[in-house]
Amino acid sequence: MPIWSFVVCLLLAVAAIASGTPARAQVDIDVTEGNLDPLRIAIPEFLGDGETEIQLGRQMSDVVSGDLESSGLFAPLDRASFIERTSDLKRAPRFADWRVINAQALVVGRVSQQGDGRVKAEFRLWDVPAGKQLAAQQFTTNPDNWRRIAHIIADAIYERLTGEKGYFDTKVVFVDETGPKDKRVKRLAIMDRDGENLRALSTGSALVLTPRFSPATQLITYTSFESGNPKVFLMNIETGQRELVGNFPNMTFAPRFSPDGQRVVLSLGTPEGNANIFEMDLRTRQTRQVTATQAIDTGPSYAPDGRQIAFESDRDGTQQLFLMNADGSNQRRLSLGEGRYSTPVWSPRGDYIAFTKQLDGRFLIGVIKPDGSGERVLTSGFHNEGPTWAPNGRVLMFFRESQGANGGPRLFSIDLTGYNERQVPTPNFASDPAWSPKLN
Amino acid sequence: MRFGLPISIVLHASILFWALFSVSARVELKPVQEIPIAVELLSISDKTDLRAGDRKAKTEAKAAVKKEEPKPEAKEEKKKERVAVLPPKAEEPKKETNVEDPIADVLKKTEEKPPEPKKEEPKKEAKKEPPKKAEPKKLEKKKEKKKKTDESFDDTVAALLNKVPNPSSASSSNAEADPQQTKPVKSIGGESTTGSGLSVAERDMIGAIIRGKIRDERCWNPPTGAAGADQIAVRLKFKLRRDGSVDGVPSVLNDSDAANFMQAAEAAVRAVLDCSPYEPLATQLGDLYDTGWNSVTVNFRPDQMFGG
């Protein structure tokens, strides 16, 4: 009946009014102003029972601390300020003691000797403000590998706290330079990312240039002048075995591996002074021509997905960056700014292409997105050249030459944000760095 | 009328029913009074200038307030503008994000977990002082400090990405009113609360204090440099104690497929906890705590930080 429907509706309405309670006003805030301060991390010396373990624990925690600090994203705290002296890894730390010294993260570790002569290294990573464990791992290894284990621990901490892959357990191949400026001896050398474990790969009897790491194997490719003309070689860094790449006439230079490590792209010069890009398949030994112009096309660098190649060319009058499909089609100019652009290097994560740029008598290292946008200069100076990416695509290494009769090149690294430029320690002058893929 | 009596009974019963549950609940509330709004102040930075009245206020304020009596259309206009200027809020998540230790599952060789850490007491227990208004000197000092931080921050970010700072972020900064400005101003016309827990001015004041401390003490350091990291917004909710310290660990309200979301969320939680306690709240908002207010939602938005 309509009248009852009306009554029911009325009752419902009254009930709705009656049940209404005053709404509490929400405090809702937008925070938009962040900072780029490094994370304050406490890394006490790793624990150990015997004298050897204590010594190893100290060395390993120092390497972990040095690695994290060198990234610019972490600020290891002074150990003298620590209140709690950790003695048991299995017990949660006294967070209040670490909050007092403003630690945001805490790494505790222990080194112990195993019955078989190997050592076990373990660590725990704690979030101090939230009072929770973020990571815990252990590794067993030959004592000689302690440095690598420390790098691996630093990588794990970096990855857990930043969300990006670490790059501390990596190596760098570069050209070691000794002797006076007019009589430089240039040798291929390899070292850990932090400058340790330096080892020469060539004798220095012939000029060597542009070494590049294979992303997948123990091979490097480089340009050597040992036969007079520049030629591209392959070398196994474990065995030292060398091999000429392809049976090309004339000179070959500027080699680089494809992302799968199965092919090498390089430049083939002509007696007329032009150069085109070629590629050789390392399994079938077959070669193919990728560009065919009357200009100098060089410095090819594959995109990480293998679909495109960035390269430099002077076909428009001055050196500029270009992109093309891997089969050589759809060649188009990428750089449109002032100056001369060279040595494009595609980031392992694909979002940027690093380059060297000459402008107003200065050399700049910069990055640009593959669509031509977002060009940024990371560093500039008298002579900066040869950018190479860390395997996580976050950090670049390059070499910078100092002026004067006693000047020479040194290696530097810089964050993609343009911050945290640091010199990479090398015993002598060093140029043409090539960052290895992650070893672990 | 056949239905006259039942209708009359039902209507009377419903009115009694309503009065029983509703009127008694509302008796304690102060009468809601119109809050005068200055119609000529339309920029977002002035939104905290809303004034609540106080019968005890001196009469000089009366004339000024009268002049500012808004017309209904103007009020509507202001509301619309606010809606347009404020950034869109993150969607309410279906469930809270679990920020428990995710590493444990993927570790190749994990050990036994140590006992769960006990909840720590806040660094300092703020003294329970009767609520009092901040001294002007203190506020002035804070204002100076904030100004200094603002300048250095702008330089940093501008240099960082080689971009011209986005005007939108500038307007966002303007919106952050100084606690001194956002302090509720009493004038004739009504009480400072609006009957809904907190007034707009009080909400803004609380927001400005929390935001100001996170900014001034550089507590928020989101992960940067990773691809897409500048687009990861994090929405947190936490409760405050009377002394201005954070009660427990903030909960993350949103979720994302972004690779760095976990780190972004942890950085946001760290920011809130690192800056705790928010002391000015203890001294300036003691009374408001009794209204039942104690929870805050914060949206951490790095897209604005990078001038996006």
XYZ file of C-alpha atoms in Angstrom:
748
model
C 0.000 0.000 0.000
C 1.306 3.439 -0.924
C 0.727 4.891 2.522
C 2.835 2.192 4.160
C 5.581 2.670 1.603
C 5.556 6.321 2.499
C 5.797 5.512 6.198
C 8.664 3.068 5.639
C 10.565 5.625 3.586
C 9.987 8.202 6.249
C 11.265 5.867 8.930
C 14.349 5.043 6.915
C 15.064 8.711 6.397
C 14.699 9.421 10.092
C 16.928 6.471 10.954
C 19.569 7.745 8.548
C 19.498 11.153 10.174
C 19.594 9.615 13.640
C 22.578 7.392 12.887
C 24.588 10.267 11.425
C 27.602 11.086 13.599
C 29.765 14.124 13.199
C 32.522 13.397 10.684
C 36.048 13.938 11.934
C 37.993 16.267 9.723
C 40.884 14.487 8.056
C 44.382 15.905 8.208
C 45.689 15.152 4.749
C 49.053 16.591 3.773
C 51.070 16.645 0.568
C 54.837 16.588 1.028
C 56.625 17.515 -2.174
C 59.993 18.791 -1.045
C 62.433 15.929 -0.773
C 66.183 15.936 -0.486
C 69.049 14.022 -1.981
C 70.956 13.519 1.240
C 72.884 10.272 1.587
C 71.421 7.661 3.911
C 73.178 7.627 7.288
C 74.348 4.067 7.736
C 76.216 2.531 10.662
C 78.620 -0.262 9.781
C 80.421 -1.557 12.876
C 83.432 -3.805 12.319
C 82.254 -7.309 11.516
C 82.573 -9.655 14.462
C 84.995 -12.548 14.622
C 86.187 -15.008 17.248
C 89.879 -15.555 16.482
C 92.504 -12.994 15.555
C 92.307 -13.884 11.841
C 88.555 -13.544 11.808
C 88.666 -10.215 13.645
C 91.222 -8.915 11.138
C 89.175 -10.191 8.187
C 85.987 -8.773 9.714
C 87.580 -5.346 10.012
C 88.823 -5.431 6.405
C 85.511 -6.615 5.020
C 83.448 -4.043 6.868
C 85.881 -1.362 5.641
C 85.387 -2.480 2.027
C 81.601 -2.525 2.447
C 81.728 0.933 3.979
C 84.024 2.251 1.218
C 81.830 0.822 -1.527
C 78.631 2.330 -0.148
C 80.268 5.674 0.555
C 81.706 5.862 -2.970
C 78.201 5.673 -4.441
C 77.359 9.010 -2.855
C 74.027 7.605 -1.700
C 75.272 6.533 1.722
C 77.095 8.295 4.507
C 78.764 5.733 6.795
C 78.821 7.041 10.352
C 81.957 7.420 12.444
C 82.457 4.219 14.401
C 83.677 6.201 17.395
C 80.139 7.535 17.843
C 78.564 4.086 18.219
C 76.996 3.423 21.615
C 76.032 -0.213 21.289
C 78.847 -2.707 20.848
C 77.245 -5.555 18.955
C 78.276 -8.969 20.205
C 75.529 -11.252 18.982
C 74.259 -11.193 15.418
C 71.120 -13.109 16.265
C 69.875 -10.554 18.737
C 68.005 -7.483 17.567
C 70.050 -4.331 18.051
C 69.129 -1.738 20.659
C 67.516 0.627 18.176
C 67.329 3.490 20.642
C 71.149 3.532 20.806
C 71.356 3.820 17.041
C 68.600 6.422 16.802
C 70.489 8.641 19.217
C 73.387 8.859 16.765
C 70.918 9.430 13.896
C 71.644 6.180 12.117
C 68.972 5.300 9.562
C 70.342 1.872 8.695
C 72.615 -0.548 10.497
C 74.755 -3.366 9.105
C 76.099 -5.973 11.485
C 78.256 -8.846 10.307
C 80.347 -11.759 11.459
C 83.234 -13.691 9.939
C 83.914 -17.234 11.099
C 86.371 -19.914 10.077
C 84.929 -23.201 8.798
C 86.402 -26.634 9.406
C 87.401 -26.996 5.732
C 89.548 -23.849 5.804
C 86.918 -21.661 4.176
C 85.406 -18.641 5.836
C 81.773 -17.826 6.368
C 80.706 -14.203 6.195
C 77.201 -13.220 7.279
C 75.447 -9.918 7.703
C 72.163 -8.399 8.756
C 70.752 -5.095 7.558
C 68.388 -3.214 9.880
C 66.081 -0.276 9.311
C 66.714 1.763 12.450
C 63.714 4.175 12.478
C 61.237 1.389 11.692
C 63.085 -1.124 13.879
C 62.935 -3.994 11.405
C 65.292 -6.297 9.607
C 65.638 -5.650 5.888
C 68.086 -8.335 4.788
C 70.229 -11.189 6.064
C 72.617 -13.289 4.004
C 75.644 -15.482 4.457
C 78.421 -16.570 2.133
C 81.058 -19.252 2.433
C 84.226 -18.860 0.393
C 87.950 -19.277 0.125
C 89.632 -16.680 2.378
C 91.368 -15.214 -0.697
C 87.971 -14.106 -2.033
C 87.148 -11.971 0.994
C 87.271 -8.760 -1.026
C 84.733 -10.014 -3.554
C 82.443 -11.212 -0.788
C 82.611 -7.759 0.761
C 81.651 -6.231 -2.620
C 78.769 -8.703 -2.912
C 77.543 -7.744 0.571
C 77.767 -4.062 -0.398
C 75.779 -4.830 -3.561
C 73.081 -6.571 -1.502
C 72.808 -3.614 0.875
C 72.750 -1.110 -2.002
C 70.063 -3.061 -3.804
C 67.881 -3.501 -0.735
C 68.026 0.169 0.193
C 67.862 1.805 -3.234
C 65.864 -0.724 -5.236
C 68.554 -0.728 -7.934
C 71.140 -3.374 -8.669
C 74.509 -2.820 -7.077
C 77.665 -2.363 -9.135
C 80.458 -2.879 -6.616
C 81.323 -6.442 -7.604
C 82.515 -5.367 -11.056
C 85.763 -4.846 -12.913
C 87.084 -2.125 -15.161
C 89.298 -2.585 -18.208
C 91.203 0.540 -19.178
C 94.328 1.827 -20.878
C 97.152 2.250 -18.376
C 99.478 5.084 -19.455
C 103.066 5.501 -18.280
C 106.091 7.528 -19.413
C 106.470 11.115 -20.655
C 103.739 12.728 -22.704
C 105.580 12.449 -26.045
C 106.555 8.831 -25.418
C 103.581 7.296 -23.649
C 103.433 3.559 -23.144
C 99.813 2.407 -23.296
C 98.881 -0.995 -21.938
C 95.568 -2.715 -21.457
C 94.901 -3.292 -17.768
C 92.103 -4.640 -15.631
C 91.196 -3.897 -12.010
C 88.338 -4.090 -9.532
C 85.949 -1.157 -9.610
C 87.582 0.284 -6.506
C 91.056 0.165 -8.059
C 92.242 -3.008 -6.328
C 93.700 -6.146 -7.951
C 95.290 -4.294 -10.865
C 96.659 -6.524 -13.617
C 98.158 -5.729 -17.051
C 96.631 -7.436 -20.089
C 99.121 -6.284 -22.733
C 102.825 -5.484 -22.764
C 102.633 -1.946 -24.038
C 104.624 -2.655 -27.196
C 101.728 -1.438 -29.361
C 99.261 1.397 -28.935
C 95.870 0.183 -27.712
C 92.551 2.049 -27.623
C 88.875 1.695 -26.747
C 88.647 -1.620 -24.877
C 85.033 -2.838 -24.409
C 83.683 -5.580 -22.187
C 81.455 -8.321 -23.473
C 78.152 -8.210 -21.593
C 77.988 -12.001 -21.459
C 81.445 -13.555 -21.613
C 85.046 -13.181 -20.445
C 85.937 -11.421 -23.683
C 86.995 -7.880 -24.362
C 87.349 -6.211 -27.740
C 89.728 -3.351 -28.421
C 91.650 -1.505 -31.111
C 95.378 -2.193 -31.436
C 97.999 -0.608 -33.691
C 100.368 -3.583 -33.511
C 100.299 -4.118 -37.270
C 100.701 -0.420 -38.018
C 97.085 0.195 -38.928
C 94.387 0.123 -36.266
C 92.712 -3.278 -36.102
C 89.995 -4.642 -33.854
C 90.926 -7.626 -31.659
C 89.221 -9.925 -29.195
C 90.903 -11.060 -25.986
C 89.938 -13.575 -23.349
C 90.751 -11.833 -20.068
C 91.215 -15.119 -18.219
C 93.558 -16.834 -20.687
C 95.008 -13.794 -22.462
C 94.246 -15.432 -25.810
C 93.827 -12.908 -28.643
C 92.131 -12.965 -32.013
C 91.695 -10.513 -34.915
C 88.066 -9.627 -35.591
C 87.143 -10.326 -39.233
C 89.222 -10.274 -42.337
C 88.578 -6.657 -43.147
C 90.754 -4.661 -45.504
C 92.057 -1.322 -44.280
C 91.624 -0.185 -40.737
C 88.942 -1.213 -38.234
C 88.203 0.641 -35.026
C 85.570 1.647 -32.417
C 84.339 -1.882 -31.676
C 81.533 -2.772 -29.282
C 79.659 -5.968 -28.430
C 75.987 -6.610 -29.143
C 73.860 -7.069 -25.969
C 74.022 -10.874 -26.250
C 77.796 -10.793 -26.690
C 77.563 -12.808 -29.924
C 78.382 -10.035 -32.365
C 80.803 -7.142 -32.620
C 79.900 -3.883 -34.362
C 82.775 -1.731 -35.527
C 83.869 0.896 -38.031
C 85.678 0.049 -41.230
C 87.717 2.887 -42.694
C 88.416 3.454 -46.372
C 91.591 4.874 -47.944
C 89.494 7.900 -48.990
C 88.955 8.799 -45.360
C 85.369 7.621 -44.958
C 84.098 4.995 -42.544
C 81.049 2.771 -42.383
C 79.629 0.512 -39.728
C 79.947 -3.252 -40.057
C 79.046 -6.158 -37.852
C 80.606 -9.581 -37.413
C 78.887 -12.622 -35.939
C 81.441 -14.261 -33.629
C 80.004 -17.768 -34.151
C 79.527 -17.831 -37.920
C 82.300 -15.297 -38.664
C 79.987 -13.713 -41.192
C 80.078 -9.977 -41.637
C 77.464 -7.534 -42.824
C 77.537 -3.861 -43.707
C 75.164 -1.744 -41.638
C 75.705 1.786 -43.008
C 76.836 2.884 -46.466
C 77.556 6.598 -46.712
C 80.284 8.873 -47.989
C 80.793 10.187 -44.465
C 82.485 8.956 -41.313
C 80.017 6.713 -39.481
C 81.550 5.371 -36.295
C 81.100 4.680 -32.570
C 78.219 2.193 -32.897
C 76.473 1.213 -29.658
C 73.563 -1.202 -29.394
C 70.389 -0.550 -27.393
C 70.073 -3.142 -24.601
C 67.166 -4.797 -26.445
C 69.332 -5.149 -29.569
C 66.783 -3.468 -31.836
C 68.546 -0.177 -32.464
C 72.071 1.164 -32.801
C 73.257 4.632 -31.826
C 76.270 5.961 -33.729
C 78.049 9.165 -34.635
C 78.326 10.568 -38.132
C 79.498 13.748 -39.829
C 77.097 13.290 -42.761
C 75.397 16.609 -41.879
C 78.676 18.522 -41.740
C 79.704 18.082 -38.122
C 79.843 15.110 -35.791
C 76.350 14.337 -34.508
C 74.548 11.440 -32.877
C 72.278 9.254 -34.980
C 70.002 6.277 -34.402
C 69.063 3.461 -36.745
C 67.383 0.098 -36.607
C 69.766 -2.830 -36.123
C 69.443 -3.706 -39.844
C 70.587 -0.219 -40.845
C 67.157 1.101 -41.777
C 65.458 4.252 -40.487
C 68.632 6.258 -39.909
C 67.793 9.517 -38.161
C 69.587 12.268 -36.323
C 69.333 12.293 -32.531
C 71.367 15.305 -31.369
C 70.142 18.740 -32.352
C 71.991 20.965 -29.891
C 75.035 23.126 -30.431
C 78.496 21.596 -30.613
C 79.937 18.327 -31.872
C 78.647 15.056 -30.394
C 80.561 11.778 -30.325
C 80.961 8.339 -28.672
C 77.317 7.504 -27.951
C 76.934 4.752 -25.333
C 73.519 3.275 -24.696
C 72.670 2.736 -21.023
C 72.210 -0.891 -19.920
C 68.749 0.034 -18.687
C 67.934 1.714 -21.989
C 66.635 5.052 -20.788
C 69.616 7.229 -21.720
C 72.440 7.483 -24.211
C 75.661 8.970 -22.850
C 77.889 11.018 -25.146
C 80.917 13.271 -25.357
C 80.311 16.771 -26.637
C 82.692 19.488 -27.753
C 81.414 23.003 -27.251
C 83.318 26.284 -27.016
C 86.653 24.523 -26.613
C 85.439 22.329 -23.756
C 84.602 18.658 -23.555
C 81.399 17.703 -21.847
C 79.957 14.354 -20.794
C 76.191 14.292 -21.104
C 73.155 12.090 -21.501
C 70.154 12.245 -23.816
C 67.013 10.136 -24.030
C 66.606 7.947 -27.122
C 63.699 10.132 -28.255
C 66.007 13.156 -28.333
C 64.594 14.769 -25.205
C 66.086 15.312 -21.761
C 69.615 16.226 -22.839
C 71.686 17.025 -19.763
C 75.317 17.811 -19.160
C 76.798 15.842 -16.271
C 80.302 17.285 -16.252
C 82.503 19.555 -18.358
C 86.178 20.413 -18.499
C 89.335 20.767 -20.541
C 89.155 17.217 -21.857
C 86.537 14.663 -20.804
C 85.946 11.600 -22.920
C 85.001 7.944 -23.150
C 81.890 7.472 -21.001
C 81.047 3.921 -19.914
C 78.025 2.809 -17.893
C 77.923 0.853 -14.659
C 75.835 -2.289 -15.183
C 72.898 -0.757 -13.295
C 72.740 2.272 -15.624
C 72.979 4.645 -12.688
C 76.660 5.636 -12.721
C 79.077 6.602 -15.509
C 82.849 6.368 -15.628
C 84.945 8.476 -18.013
C 88.458 9.858 -18.302
C 89.569 13.437 -17.833
C 92.866 14.775 -19.091
C 94.669 17.463 -17.137
C 96.537 20.251 -18.906
C 100.297 20.917 -18.930
C 103.474 19.037 -19.705
C 102.981 16.759 -16.725
C 99.277 16.404 -17.280
C 97.594 13.200 -18.244
C 94.309 11.307 -18.110
C 92.644 10.001 -14.964
C 89.473 7.983 -14.456
C 86.412 9.519 -12.830
C 82.926 8.329 -12.005
C 79.770 10.390 -11.752
C 76.174 9.721 -10.817
C 73.469 9.992 -13.472
C 72.025 12.875 -11.474
C 75.255 14.819 -12.145
C 76.297 14.581 -8.502
C 79.066 12.764 -6.702
C 81.933 13.036 -9.166
C 84.887 11.051 -7.857
C 88.292 10.042 -9.090
C 88.795 6.305 -9.502
C 92.179 5.356 -8.008
C 94.744 4.096 -10.538
C 98.508 3.862 -10.008
C 99.345 5.651 -13.278
C 97.544 7.782 -15.801
C 94.516 5.949 -17.154
C 92.118 6.413 -20.083
C 89.357 4.646 -22.035
C 87.617 2.834 -19.162
C 85.167 0.012 -19.885
C 82.920 -1.178 -17.073
C 82.303 -4.907 -16.843
C 78.885 -6.422 -16.324
C 78.061 -7.501 -12.777
C 80.200 -10.473 -11.838
C 77.798 -12.131 -9.402
C -9.106 8.380 8.380
C -8.327 4.736 8.644
C -4.577 5.240 8.766
C -4.562 8.444 10.731
C -3.717 6.915 14.040
C -0.941 4.544 12.883
C 0.675 7.326 10.860
C 0.537 9.646 13.802
C 2.023 6.994 16.111
C 4.776 6.123 13.668
C 5.698 9.741 13.044
C 5.774 10.567 16.730
C 7.778 7.447 17.470
C 10.274 8.256 14.742
C 10.707 11.824 16.001
C 11.252 10.509 19.519
C 13.642 7.892 18.167
C 15.587 10.532 16.272
C 15.648 12.852 19.233
C 16.824 10.096 21.530
C 19.879 9.148 19.466
C 20.704 12.280 17.597
C 19.873 15.282 19.709
C 21.552 13.854 22.787
C 24.697 13.193 20.772
C 24.694 16.695 19.480
C 23.944 18.437 22.702
C 27.593 18.488 23.679
C 28.654 20.101 20.457
C 29.062 23.782 20.304
C 26.674 25.568 17.988
C 28.026 25.698 14.495
C 28.485 29.230 13.465
C 29.276 30.742 10.171
C 32.963 31.248 9.732
C 33.634 34.523 8.044
C 35.772 34.163 4.963
C 37.764 36.929 3.432
C 36.371 36.940 -0.078
C 39.137 38.996 -1.576
C 41.789 36.488 -0.590
C 41.506 33.890 -3.274
C 44.986 32.445 -3.604
C 45.671 29.055 -2.103
C 48.332 30.502 0.099
C 45.646 32.428 1.876
C 43.298 29.563 2.469
C 44.471 29.274 6.024
C 43.281 32.774 6.722
C 39.829 31.444 7.486
C 38.828 32.889 10.735
C 36.780 31.393 13.497
C 35.108 33.665 15.907
C 35.456 34.098 19.618
C 32.950 35.949 21.696
C 35.648 36.996 24.082
C 37.651 38.701 21.389
C 38.058 42.433 21.472
C 35.552 44.484 19.595
C 38.146 45.987 17.204
C 38.033 42.778 15.288
C 34.324 43.120 14.770
C 34.407 45.819 12.155
C 37.071 44.076 10.181
C 35.222 40.801 10.240
C 31.983 42.416 9.246
C 33.591 43.873 6.191
C 34.789 40.464 5.195
C 31.378 38.823 5.458
C 31.307 36.731 2.292
C 28.517 36.449 -0.183
C 27.336 32.925 -0.897
C 28.513 33.066 -4.536
C 31.954 34.192 -3.472
C 32.161 31.318 -1.050
C 31.263 28.893 -3.771
C 33.859 30.426 -6.047
C 36.539 30.031 -3.431
C 35.596 26.423 -2.870
C 35.809 25.710 -6.575
C 39.216 27.296 -6.811
C 40.496 25.261 -3.935
C 39.384 22.115 -5.596
C 41.124 23.137 -8.775
C 44.376 24.186 -7.142
C 44.859 21.288 -4.817
C 46.661 18.334 -6.400
C 44.566 15.244 -7.005
C 44.628 12.884 -4.082
C 45.867 9.371 -4.444
C 43.167 6.768 -4.740
C 42.162 5.051 -1.580
C 43.780 1.619 -1.680
C 41.767 -1.531 -1.249
C 44.113 -2.860 1.356
C 47.125 -1.613 3.219
C 50.528 -2.364 1.829
C 52.501 -4.818 3.823
C 56.028 -3.503 4.314
C 57.231 -6.515 6.204
C 60.666 -7.872 5.397
C 60.349 -9.204 1.851
C 63.944 -10.306 1.594
C 63.457 -13.318 3.790
C 61.690 -15.207 1.015
C 64.297 -14.637 -1.614
C 67.420 -15.188 0.384
C 69.355 -18.153 -0.772
C 70.731 -18.963 2.601
C 68.949 -17.231 5.355
C 69.372 -17.875 8.966
C 66.837 -17.945 11.663
C 65.324 -14.598 12.185
C 66.166 -12.959 15.442
C 63.283 -12.143 17.716
C 61.078 -9.377 16.481
C 62.406 -6.089 17.704
C 60.508 -4.597 20.528
C 58.722 -1.391 19.885
C 60.978 1.367 20.939
C 59.871 4.291 22.926
C 60.269 7.638 21.196
C 63.636 9.307 21.537
C 62.474 11.841 23.976
C 59.305 11.914 25.932
C 58.161 15.415 25.524
C 57.225 17.061 28.740
C 53.533 17.259 29.275
C 52.987 20.916 29.327
C 49.703 22.671 29.352
C 48.834 23.783 25.856
C 50.158 27.204 25.209
C 50.671 29.377 22.236
C 54.073 29.404 20.617
C 56.253 32.314 21.467
C 56.612 34.709 18.579
C 60.400 34.665 18.898
C 60.552 30.943 18.369
C 58.351 31.135 15.343
C 60.361 33.904 13.848
C 63.502 31.849 14.240
C 61.848 28.874 12.584
C 60.648 31.042 9.763
C 64.170 32.232 9.091
C 65.524 28.721 9.139
C 62.832 27.528 6.781
C 63.530 30.311 4.349
C 67.174 29.358 4.283
C 66.368 25.707 3.668
C 63.946 26.595 0.918
C 66.581 28.504 -0.971
C 69.211 25.815 -0.763
C 66.694 23.177 -1.756
C 65.592 25.069 -4.814
C 69.187 25.379 -5.963
C 69.804 21.695 -5.465
C 66.855 20.463 -7.408
C 67.220 22.984 -10.176
C 70.825 22.005 -10.655
C 70.048 18.349 -10.365
C 68.018 17.794 -13.449
C 69.039 20.791 -15.447
C 65.458 21.918 -15.566
C 63.713 25.115 -14.853
C 61.712 24.664 -11.658
C 58.080 24.100 -12.490
C 55.800 26.933 -11.514
C 53.327 24.412 -10.144
C 55.789 23.344 -7.507
C 56.278 26.973 -6.593
C 52.595 27.390 -6.030
C 52.662 24.234 -3.989
C 55.335 25.769 -1.802
C 53.275 28.858 -1.365
C 50.461 26.733 -0.142
C 52.558 25.751 2.822
C 51.669 28.497 5.128
C 53.813 29.400 8.035
C 52.595 27.956 11.306
C 52.432 31.490 12.579
C 50.044 32.451 9.834
C 47.950 29.342 10.103
C 47.464 29.643 13.808
C 43.742 29.983 14.398
C 42.833 33.596 14.777
C 39.973 34.201 17.110
C 37.458 36.881 16.392
C 33.852 37.520 17.123
C 31.582 35.118 15.338
C 32.030 31.692 16.868
C 34.362 29.097 18.302
C 37.464 27.900 16.568
C 36.125 24.431 15.861
C 33.418 23.892 13.333
C 31.783 20.930 14.955
C 33.512 18.423 12.692
C 36.559 17.797 14.876
C 39.004 20.224 13.326
C 38.481 23.470 11.561
C 40.038 24.100 8.191
C 42.559 26.435 9.788
C 43.479 23.855 12.397
C 43.943 21.175 9.796
C 46.140 23.502 7.817
C 48.136 24.378 10.897
C 48.743 20.723 11.742
C 49.680 20.085 8.123
C 52.049 23.030 8.026
C 53.801 21.942 11.212
C 54.343 18.371 10.033
C 55.283 19.391 6.507
C 57.537 22.143 7.792
C 59.471 19.835 10.074
C 59.919 17.173 7.403
C 61.224 19.872 5.096
C 63.377 21.824 7.563
C 65.054 18.781 9.046
C 65.503 17.180 5.609
C 63.873 13.957 6.774
C 62.541 12.874 3.379
C 65.144 11.495 0.987
C 63.281 9.483 -1.632
C 65.174 7.094 -3.897
C 66.306 9.060 -6.932
C 67.999 8.260 -10.190
C 66.183 4.984 -10.759
C 64.045 4.909 -13.887
C 60.590 6.248 -13.005
C 61.464 6.859 -9.350
C 60.214 10.430 -9.565
C 56.698 9.184 -10.283
C 56.302 6.969 -7.216
C 53.909 8.628 -4.780
C 53.501 7.114 -1.324
C 50.471 7.631 0.916
C 51.000 7.042 4.624
C 48.756 7.150 7.636
C 49.906 7.426 11.215
C 48.689 8.375 14.648
C 50.188 11.037 16.818
C 50.519 10.986 20.555
C 49.678 13.997 22.656
C 53.361 14.925 22.863
C 53.605 15.137 19.071
C 55.459 11.846 18.631
C 54.371 9.201 16.137
C 52.532 6.266 17.658
C 53.941 3.054 16.177
C 55.064 2.688 12.563
C 53.103 4.517 9.852
C 51.063 2.301 7.569
C 51.358 2.552 3.806
C 47.955 3.055 2.198
C 48.752 2.694 -1.479
C 50.490 0.165 -3.668
C 52.313 0.233 -6.964
C 53.955 -2.083 -9.443
C 56.943 0.246 -9.715
C 60.222 -1.528 -9.074
C 61.280 0.945 -6.412
C 57.969 1.273 -4.627
C 59.111 -0.648 -1.562
C 62.160 1.597 -1.188
C 60.057 4.705 -1.807
C 57.588 3.586 0.872
C 60.382 2.847 3.323
C 61.921 6.253 2.666
C 58.559 7.880 3.398
C 58.102 5.887 6.633
C 61.664 6.817 7.587
C 60.898 10.483 6.944
C 57.896 10.490 9.272
C 59.725 8.592 12.017
C 62.997 10.497 11.680
C 61.202 13.787 12.202
C 59.160 12.537 15.177
C 58.325 14.052 17.622
C 56.544 17.010 16.039
C 56.959 19.099 19.187
C 54.995 22.191 18.129
C 51.883 20.040 18.000
C 52.226 19.248 21.699
C 52.265 22.894 22.690
C 49.896 24.329 20.126
C 47.319 21.641 19.771
C 46.824 20.226 23.233
C 43.133 21.077 23.321
C 42.480 19.735 19.869
C 43.734 16.351 20.921
C 40.668 16.107 23.137
C 38.407 16.441 20.128
C 39.399 12.928 19.121
C 41.745 13.988 16.365
C 45.029 12.102 16.257
C 45.595 10.615 12.816
C 47.325 12.161 9.840
C 47.593 11.104 6.225
C 50.626 12.235 4.252
C 51.126 12.004 0.501
C 54.801 11.972 -0.438
C 55.016 13.187 -4.025
C 58.452 13.182 -5.642
C 56.966 14.241 -8.998
C 56.626 17.764 -7.618
C 60.145 17.576 -6.221
C 61.566 17.173 -9.700
C 59.571 20.028 -11.063
C 57.041 17.726 -12.727
